[in-house]
């Protein structure tokens, strides 16, 4: 089900990452975390949130979230080589200028809904300008979700120069657009409804390669 290459690793199913952080210590073409969604990812709206920190320079492209079905990158989130943050739904992407990702943790959320196509990023509780992107589109189910790598095909094609290096935690996803107050509450660590696609506290995941799970202290 998950990408394989010649590097030695094992997949160990686990559940729940409450108060834990994923550490991707260095650039590889084999380290990733595969996430198992709690429901089918047939989406016409979503909110995706995570907290990230990286020392990688701005001119280095970084994959932040990758969801691919057999033929398409259904939902990919990137920091581009020019420092902009972007996401792609089965084709050309949409780009946003946000405060730069850095060694200090950034709370990053992405919202999109099909009916209007309205899309926005939220950085530390502040919303970007809206952009209209792919109104009427639907995200298709039955794919693979990875943190740390971008699969160029459904069962592999990983590239070290796109891999995530740094820390990632609190990855949550809902099949609706959360309100401003909910996103800001999440940013400040207040209680919000659990993600019904991914909930960090009860997340089913599998580690591959050199990814560390450490206490969030």
PDB file of C-alpha atoms in Angstrom:
ATOM      1  CA  UNK A   1       0.000   0.000   0.000  1.00  0.00           C
ATOM      2  CA  UNK A   2       2.828   2.387   0.846  1.00  0.00           C
ATOM      3  CA  UNK A   3       5.878   3.474  -1.198  1.00  0.00           C
ATOM      4  CA  UNK A   4       8.844   1.119  -1.111  1.00  0.00           C
ATOM      5  CA  UNK A   5      12.432   1.466  -2.254  1.00  0.00           C
ATOM      6  CA  UNK A   6      15.797  -0.158  -1.586  1.00  0.00           C
ATOM      7  CA  UNK A   7      16.314   1.572   1.761  1.00  0.00           C
ATOM      8  CA  UNK A   8      15.841  -0.602   4.828  1.00  0.00           C
ATOM      9  CA  UNK A   9      12.872   0.285   6.994  1.00  0.00           C
ATOM     10  CA  UNK A  10       9.892  -1.249   8.677  1.00  0.00           C
ATOM     11  CA  UNK A  11       6.310  -0.101   8.954  1.00  0.00           C
ATOM     12  CA  UNK A  12       4.962  -0.221  12.491  1.00  0.00           C
ATOM     13  CA  UNK A  13       1.236   0.535  12.855  1.00  0.00           C
ATOM     14  CA  UNK A  14       0.470   2.831  15.777  1.00  0.00           C
ATOM     15  CA  UNK A  15      -2.397   4.972  17.039  1.00  0.00           C
ATOM     16  CA  UNK A  16      -2.392   8.406  18.663  1.00  0.00           C
ATOM     17  CA  UNK A  17       0.211  11.187  18.797  1.00  0.00           C
ATOM     18  CA  UNK A  18      -1.195  13.372  21.559  1.00  0.00           C
ATOM     19  CA  UNK A  19       1.539  15.637  22.982  1.00  0.00           C
ATOM     20  CA  UNK A  20       4.048  14.142  20.525  1.00  0.00           C
ATOM     21  CA  UNK A  21       6.128  15.665  17.728  1.00  0.00           C
ATOM     22  CA  UNK A  22       7.396  14.033  14.531  1.00  0.00           C
ATOM     23  CA  UNK A  23      11.052  14.865  13.909  1.00  0.00           C
ATOM     24  CA  UNK A  24      12.455  14.424  10.381  1.00  0.00           C
ATOM     25  CA  UNK A  25      16.172  14.902  11.154  1.00  0.00           C
ATOM     26  CA  UNK A  26      17.699  15.032   7.680  1.00  0.00           C
ATOM     27  CA  UNK A  27      16.978  14.920   3.959  1.00  0.00           C
ATOM     28  CA  UNK A  28      16.104  11.454   2.642  1.00  0.00           C
ATOM     29  CA  UNK A  29      14.195   9.727  -0.142  1.00  0.00           C
ATOM     30  CA  UNK A  30      12.793   7.070   2.210  1.00  0.00           C
ATOM     31  CA  UNK A  31      11.601   8.634   5.505  1.00  0.00           C
ATOM     32  CA  UNK A  32       7.902   9.398   5.790  1.00  0.00           C
ATOM     33  CA  UNK A  33       4.799   8.923   7.905  1.00  0.00           C
ATOM     34  CA  UNK A  34       1.736   7.366   6.270  1.00  0.00           C
ATOM     35  CA  UNK A  35      -1.616   8.472   7.716  1.00  0.00           C
ATOM     36  CA  UNK A  36      -4.816   6.432   7.658  1.00  0.00           C
ATOM     37  CA  UNK A  37      -7.907   8.667   7.280  1.00  0.00           C
ATOM     38  CA  UNK A  38     -10.841   8.042   9.601  1.00  0.00           C
ATOM     39  CA  UNK A  39     -13.265   8.396   6.675  1.00  0.00           C
ATOM     40  CA  UNK A  40     -13.105   8.376   2.890  1.00  0.00           C
ATOM     41  CA  UNK A  41     -11.414  11.471   1.498  1.00  0.00           C
ATOM     42  CA  UNK A  42     -14.123  12.275  -1.032  1.00  0.00           C
ATOM     43  CA  UNK A  43     -14.063  15.989  -0.233  1.00  0.00           C
ATOM     44  CA  UNK A  44     -15.875  19.077  -1.423  1.00  0.00           C
ATOM     45  CA  UNK A  45     -14.548  21.163   1.457  1.00  0.00           C
ATOM     46  CA  UNK A  46     -11.833  20.809   4.069  1.00  0.00           C
ATOM     47  CA  UNK A  47      -9.733  22.428   6.748  1.00  0.00           C
ATOM     48  CA  UNK A  48      -6.199  21.076   7.174  1.00  0.00           C
ATOM     49  CA  UNK A  49      -4.085  22.263  10.113  1.00  0.00           C
ATOM     50  CA  UNK A  50      -0.584  21.482  11.335  1.00  0.00           C
ATOM     51  CA  UNK A  51       2.269  23.021  13.299  1.00  0.00           C
ATOM     52  CA  UNK A  52       5.642  23.001  11.536  1.00  0.00           C
ATOM     53  CA  UNK A  53       9.208  24.181  12.091  1.00  0.00           C
ATOM     54  CA  UNK A  54      12.160  23.847   9.740  1.00  0.00           C
ATOM     55  CA  UNK A  55      15.722  25.100   9.313  1.00  0.00           C
ATOM     56  CA  UNK A  56      15.670  24.508   5.563  1.00  0.00           C
ATOM     57  CA  UNK A  57      16.467  27.672   3.561  1.00  0.00           C
ATOM     58  CA  UNK A  58      13.649  29.396   1.687  1.00  0.00           C
ATOM     59  CA  UNK A  59      15.030  28.431  -1.730  1.00  0.00           C
ATOM     60  CA  UNK A  60      14.545  24.742  -0.882  1.00  0.00           C
ATOM     61  CA  UNK A  61      11.166  23.298  -1.939  1.00  0.00           C
ATOM     62  CA  UNK A  62       9.444  21.389   0.900  1.00  0.00           C
ATOM     63  CA  UNK A  63       6.449  19.050   0.805  1.00  0.00           C
ATOM     64  CA  UNK A  64       4.211  19.649   3.831  1.00  0.00           C
ATOM     65  CA  UNK A  65       1.339  17.261   3.032  1.00  0.00           C
ATOM     66  CA  UNK A  66       0.792  14.819   0.173  1.00  0.00           C
ATOM     67  CA  UNK A  67      -2.359  12.917  -0.772  1.00  0.00           C
ATOM     68  CA  UNK A  68      -2.169  10.945  -4.015  1.00  0.00           C
ATOM     69  CA  UNK A  69      -4.503   8.530  -5.757  1.00  0.00           C
ATOM     70  CA  UNK A  70      -3.390   6.228  -8.579  1.00  0.00           C
ATOM     71  CA  UNK A  71      -3.203   8.947 -11.233  1.00  0.00           C
ATOM     72  CA  UNK A  72      -3.330  12.312  -9.468  1.00  0.00           C
ATOM     73  CA  UNK A  73      -1.828  14.413  -6.703  1.00  0.00           C
ATOM     74  CA  UNK A  74      -5.239  15.004  -5.136  1.00  0.00           C
ATOM     75  CA  UNK A  75      -4.055  17.434  -2.439  1.00  0.00           C
ATOM     76  CA  UNK A  76      -0.454  18.545  -2.030  1.00  0.00           C
ATOM     77  CA  UNK A  77       0.739  21.394   0.201  1.00  0.00           C
ATOM     78  CA  UNK A  78       4.178  22.904  -0.459  1.00  0.00           C
ATOM     79  CA  UNK A  79       6.587  25.596   0.487  1.00  0.00           C
ATOM     80  CA  UNK A  80       7.892  26.640  -2.905  1.00  0.00           C
ATOM     81  CA  UNK A  81      11.459  27.564  -3.879  1.00  0.00           C
ATOM     82  CA  UNK A  82      10.553  31.258  -3.771  1.00  0.00           C
ATOM     83  CA  UNK A  83       9.233  30.943  -0.187  1.00  0.00           C
ATOM     84  CA  UNK A  84       5.551  31.064  -1.067  1.00  0.00           C
ATOM     85  CA  UNK A  85       3.201  28.429   0.354  1.00  0.00           C
ATOM     86  CA  UNK A  86       0.963  26.623  -2.130  1.00  0.00           C
ATOM     87  CA  UNK A  87      -1.471  23.809  -2.588  1.00  0.00           C
ATOM     88  CA  UNK A  88      -2.500  21.746  -5.578  1.00  0.00           C
ATOM     89  CA  UNK A  89      -5.713  19.898  -6.351  1.00  0.00           C
ATOM     90  CA  UNK A  90      -5.096  17.543  -9.319  1.00  0.00           C
ATOM     91  CA  UNK A  91      -3.256  20.050 -11.492  1.00  0.00           C
ATOM     92  CA  UNK A  92      -1.987  23.620 -11.356  1.00  0.00           C
ATOM     93  CA  UNK A  93      -1.674  25.094  -7.873  1.00  0.00           C
ATOM     94  CA  UNK A  94      -2.479  28.344  -6.094  1.00  0.00           C
ATOM     95  CA  UNK A  95       0.197  30.386  -4.276  1.00  0.00           C
ATOM     96  CA  UNK A  96       0.223  32.547  -1.162  1.00  0.00           C
ATOM     97  CA  UNK A  97       2.828  34.853   0.392  1.00  0.00           C
ATOM     98  CA  UNK A  98       2.902  34.095   4.109  1.00  0.00           C
ATOM     99  CA  UNK A  99       5.384  34.870   6.889  1.00  0.00           C
ATOM    100  CA  UNK A 100       8.328  32.518   6.294  1.00  0.00           C
ATOM    101  CA  UNK A 101       8.508  29.122   7.934  1.00  0.00           C
ATOM    102  CA  UNK A 102      11.415  29.036  10.373  1.00  0.00           C
ATOM    103  CA  UNK A 103      13.020  27.245  13.296  1.00  0.00           C
ATOM    104  CA  UNK A 104      10.154  28.562  15.443  1.00  0.00           C
ATOM    105  CA  UNK A 105       6.927  26.643  15.141  1.00  0.00           C
ATOM    106  CA  UNK A 106       4.258  28.036  12.812  1.00  0.00           C
ATOM    107  CA  UNK A 107       0.587  27.130  13.151  1.00  0.00           C
ATOM    108  CA  UNK A 108      -0.545  26.616   9.565  1.00  0.00           C
ATOM    109  CA  UNK A 109      -4.091  25.931   8.364  1.00  0.00           C
ATOM    110  CA  UNK A 110      -5.568  25.665   4.877  1.00  0.00           C
ATOM    111  CA  UNK A 111      -9.261  26.005   4.032  1.00  0.00           C
ATOM    112  CA  UNK A 112     -11.036  25.348   0.732  1.00  0.00           C
ATOM    113  CA  UNK A 113     -14.588  24.714  -0.357  1.00  0.00           C
ATOM    114  CA  UNK A 114     -15.821  23.602  -3.750  1.00  0.00           C
ATOM    115  CA  UNK A 115     -19.024  25.599  -4.081  1.00  0.00           C
ATOM    116  CA  UNK A 116     -17.290  28.989  -4.316  1.00  0.00           C
ATOM    117  CA  UNK A 117     -13.690  27.867  -4.739  1.00  0.00           C
ATOM    118  CA  UNK A 118     -12.661  30.138  -1.861  1.00  0.00           C
ATOM    119  CA  UNK A 119      -9.254  29.132  -0.525  1.00  0.00           C
ATOM    120  CA  UNK A 120      -7.074  30.631   2.196  1.00  0.00           C
ATOM    121  CA  UNK A 121      -4.113  29.877   4.403  1.00  0.00           C
ATOM    122  CA  UNK A 122      -4.036  30.780   8.075  1.00  0.00           C
ATOM    123  CA  UNK A 123      -0.652  31.449   9.720  1.00  0.00           C
ATOM    124  CA  UNK A 124      -0.661  31.673  13.525  1.00  0.00           C
ATOM    125  CA  UNK A 125      -4.372  32.450  13.528  1.00  0.00           C
ATOM    126  CA  UNK A 126      -4.244  35.127  10.814  1.00  0.00           C
ATOM    127  CA  UNK A 127      -5.951  34.588   7.458  1.00  0.00           C
ATOM    128  CA  UNK A 128      -4.363  35.319   4.097  1.00  0.00           C
ATOM    129  CA  UNK A 129      -6.339  36.972   1.342  1.00  0.00           C
ATOM    130  CA  UNK A 130      -8.900  34.668  -0.211  1.00  0.00           C
ATOM    131  CA  UNK A 131      -8.201  33.262  -3.643  1.00  0.00           C
ATOM    132  CA  UNK A 132     -10.730  31.511  -5.880  1.00  0.00           C
ATOM    133  CA  UNK A 133      -9.376  28.114  -6.871  1.00  0.00           C
ATOM    134  CA  UNK A 134     -11.089  25.245  -8.693  1.00  0.00           C
ATOM    135  CA  UNK A 135     -14.767  25.909  -7.900  1.00  0.00           C
ATOM    136  CA  UNK A 136     -16.817  22.767  -8.503  1.00  0.00           C
ATOM    137  CA  UNK A 137     -13.845  20.440  -7.972  1.00  0.00           C
ATOM    138  CA  UNK A 138     -13.967  17.323  -5.765  1.00  0.00           C
ATOM    139  CA  UNK A 139     -11.096  15.553  -4.034  1.00  0.00           C
ATOM    140  CA  UNK A 140     -11.225  11.843  -4.850  1.00  0.00           C
ATOM    141  CA  UNK A 141     -10.946   9.017  -2.279  1.00  0.00           C
ATOM    142  CA  UNK A 142      -8.880   5.820  -2.081  1.00  0.00           C
ATOM    143  CA  UNK A 143      -5.404   7.341  -2.092  1.00  0.00           C
ATOM    144  CA  UNK A 144      -2.317   7.460   0.137  1.00  0.00           C
ATOM    145  CA  UNK A 145      -1.518  10.294   2.576  1.00  0.00           C
ATOM    146  CA  UNK A 146       2.136  10.946   3.441  1.00  0.00           C
ATOM    147  CA  UNK A 147       3.947  13.401   5.674  1.00  0.00           C
ATOM    148  CA  UNK A 148       7.573  14.033   4.801  1.00  0.00           C
ATOM    149  CA  UNK A 149       7.635  12.932   1.143  1.00  0.00           C
ATOM    150  CA  UNK A 150       5.902  13.591  -2.176  1.00  0.00           C
ATOM    151  CA  UNK A 151       5.073  10.352  -4.015  1.00  0.00           C
ATOM    152  CA  UNK A 152       5.394  11.084  -7.743  1.00  0.00           C
ATOM    153  CA  UNK A 153       3.418   7.953  -8.378  1.00  0.00           C
ATOM    154  CA  UNK A 154       1.017   5.993  -6.198  1.00  0.00           C
ATOM    155  CA  UNK A 155       3.607   3.460  -5.018  1.00  0.00           C
ATOM    156  CA  UNK A 156       6.826   5.448  -4.951  1.00  0.00           C
ATOM    157  CA  UNK A 157       8.931   7.994  -6.803  1.00  0.00           C
ATOM    158  CA  UNK A 158      10.261   9.804  -3.719  1.00  0.00           C
ATOM    159  CA  UNK A 159      12.854  12.600  -4.034  1.00  0.00           C
ATOM    160  CA  UNK A 160      15.221  13.671  -1.263  1.00  0.00           C
ATOM    161  CA  UNK A 161      15.341  17.262  -2.528  1.00  0.00           C
ATOM    162  CA  UNK A 162      11.602  17.671  -1.850  1.00  0.00           C
ATOM    163  CA  UNK A 163      11.526  15.916   1.517  1.00  0.00           C
ATOM    164  CA  UNK A 164      10.497  17.609   4.738  1.00  0.00           C
ATOM    165  CA  UNK A 165      13.231  18.226   7.321  1.00  0.00           C
ATOM    166  CA  UNK A 166      12.244  19.607  10.716  1.00  0.00           C
ATOM    167  CA  UNK A 167       9.429  19.119  13.191  1.00  0.00           C
ATOM    168  CA  UNK A 168       5.728  18.557  12.574  1.00  0.00           C
ATOM    169  CA  UNK A 169       2.909  18.112  15.066  1.00  0.00           C
ATOM    170  CA  UNK A 170      -0.820  18.526  15.616  1.00  0.00           C
ATOM    171  CA  UNK A 171      -1.891  17.491  12.104  1.00  0.00           C
ATOM    172  CA  UNK A 172      -5.699  17.616  11.996  1.00  0.00           C
ATOM    173  CA  UNK A 173      -8.211  17.636   9.154  1.00  0.00           C
ATOM    174  CA  UNK A 174     -11.945  18.229   8.901  1.00  0.00           C
ATOM    175  CA  UNK A 175     -14.314  17.739   5.939  1.00  0.00           C
ATOM    176  CA  UNK A 176     -15.665  21.277   6.328  1.00  0.00           C
ATOM    177  CA  UNK A 177     -14.363  24.843   6.522  1.00  0.00           C
ATOM    178  CA  UNK A 178     -13.850  25.820  10.143  1.00  0.00           C
ATOM    179  CA  UNK A 179     -14.806  29.312  11.255  1.00  0.00           C
ATOM    180  CA  UNK A 180     -12.267  32.003  12.104  1.00  0.00           C
ATOM    181  CA  UNK A 181     -12.967  31.547  15.808  1.00  0.00           C
ATOM    182  CA  UNK A 182     -12.397  27.791  15.590  1.00  0.00           C
ATOM    183  CA  UNK A 183      -9.094  28.167  13.712  1.00  0.00           C
ATOM    184  CA  UNK A 184      -7.881  30.782  16.160  1.00  0.00           C
ATOM    185  CA  UNK A 185      -8.929  28.570  19.082  1.00  0.00           C
ATOM    186  CA  UNK A 186      -6.949  25.689  17.574  1.00  0.00           C
ATOM    187  CA  UNK A 187      -3.922  27.968  17.121  1.00  0.00           C
ATOM    188  CA  UNK A 188      -3.970  28.920  20.807  1.00  0.00           C
ATOM    189  CA  UNK A 189      -4.355  25.314  21.906  1.00  0.00           C
ATOM    190  CA  UNK A 190      -7.968  25.562  23.035  1.00  0.00           C
ATOM    191  CA  UNK A 191     -10.376  22.689  22.645  1.00  0.00           C
ATOM    192  CA  UNK A 192     -12.085  22.426  19.258  1.00  0.00           C
ATOM    193  CA  UNK A 193     -14.117  19.620  17.640  1.00  0.00           C
ATOM    194  CA  UNK A 194     -11.905  16.671  16.740  1.00  0.00           C
ATOM    195  CA  UNK A 195     -10.855  16.355  13.129  1.00  0.00           C
ATOM    196  CA  UNK A 196     -13.160  13.807  11.516  1.00  0.00           C
ATOM    197  CA  UNK A 197     -10.589  12.888   8.845  1.00  0.00           C
ATOM    198  CA  UNK A 198      -7.419  13.171  10.938  1.00  0.00           C
ATOM    199  CA  UNK A 199      -7.327  13.744  14.696  1.00  0.00           C
ATOM    200  CA  UNK A 200      -3.778  13.947  16.082  1.00  0.00           C
ATOM    201  CA  UNK A 201      -4.754  12.392  19.399  1.00  0.00           C
ATOM    202  CA  UNK A 202      -6.272   9.263  17.823  1.00  0.00           C
ATOM    203  CA  UNK A 203      -4.424   9.225  14.490  1.00  0.00           C
ATOM    204  CA  UNK A 204      -3.624   5.856  12.920  1.00  0.00           C
ATOM    205  CA  UNK A 205      -0.189   6.116  11.343  1.00  0.00           C
ATOM    206  CA  UNK A 206       2.820   4.117  10.138  1.00  0.00           C
ATOM    207  CA  UNK A 207       6.444   5.256  10.348  1.00  0.00           C
ATOM    208  CA  UNK A 208       9.021   4.554   7.657  1.00  0.00           C
ATOM    209  CA  UNK A 209      12.728   5.302   7.697  1.00  0.00           C
ATOM    210  CA  UNK A 210      14.327   7.715  10.113  1.00  0.00           C
ATOM    211  CA  UNK A 211      11.401   9.593  11.675  1.00  0.00           C
ATOM    212  CA  UNK A 212      11.452  10.160  15.429  1.00  0.00           C
ATOM    213  CA  UNK A 213       8.408  10.461  17.703  1.00  0.00           C
ATOM    214  CA  UNK A 214       9.359  12.648  20.685  1.00  0.00           C
ATOM    215  CA  UNK A 215       7.569  14.385  23.548  1.00  0.00           C
ATOM    216  CA  UNK A 216       6.274  17.871  22.754  1.00  0.00           C
ATOM    217  CA  UNK A 217       8.056  19.707  25.561  1.00  0.00           C
TER     218      UNK A 217
END
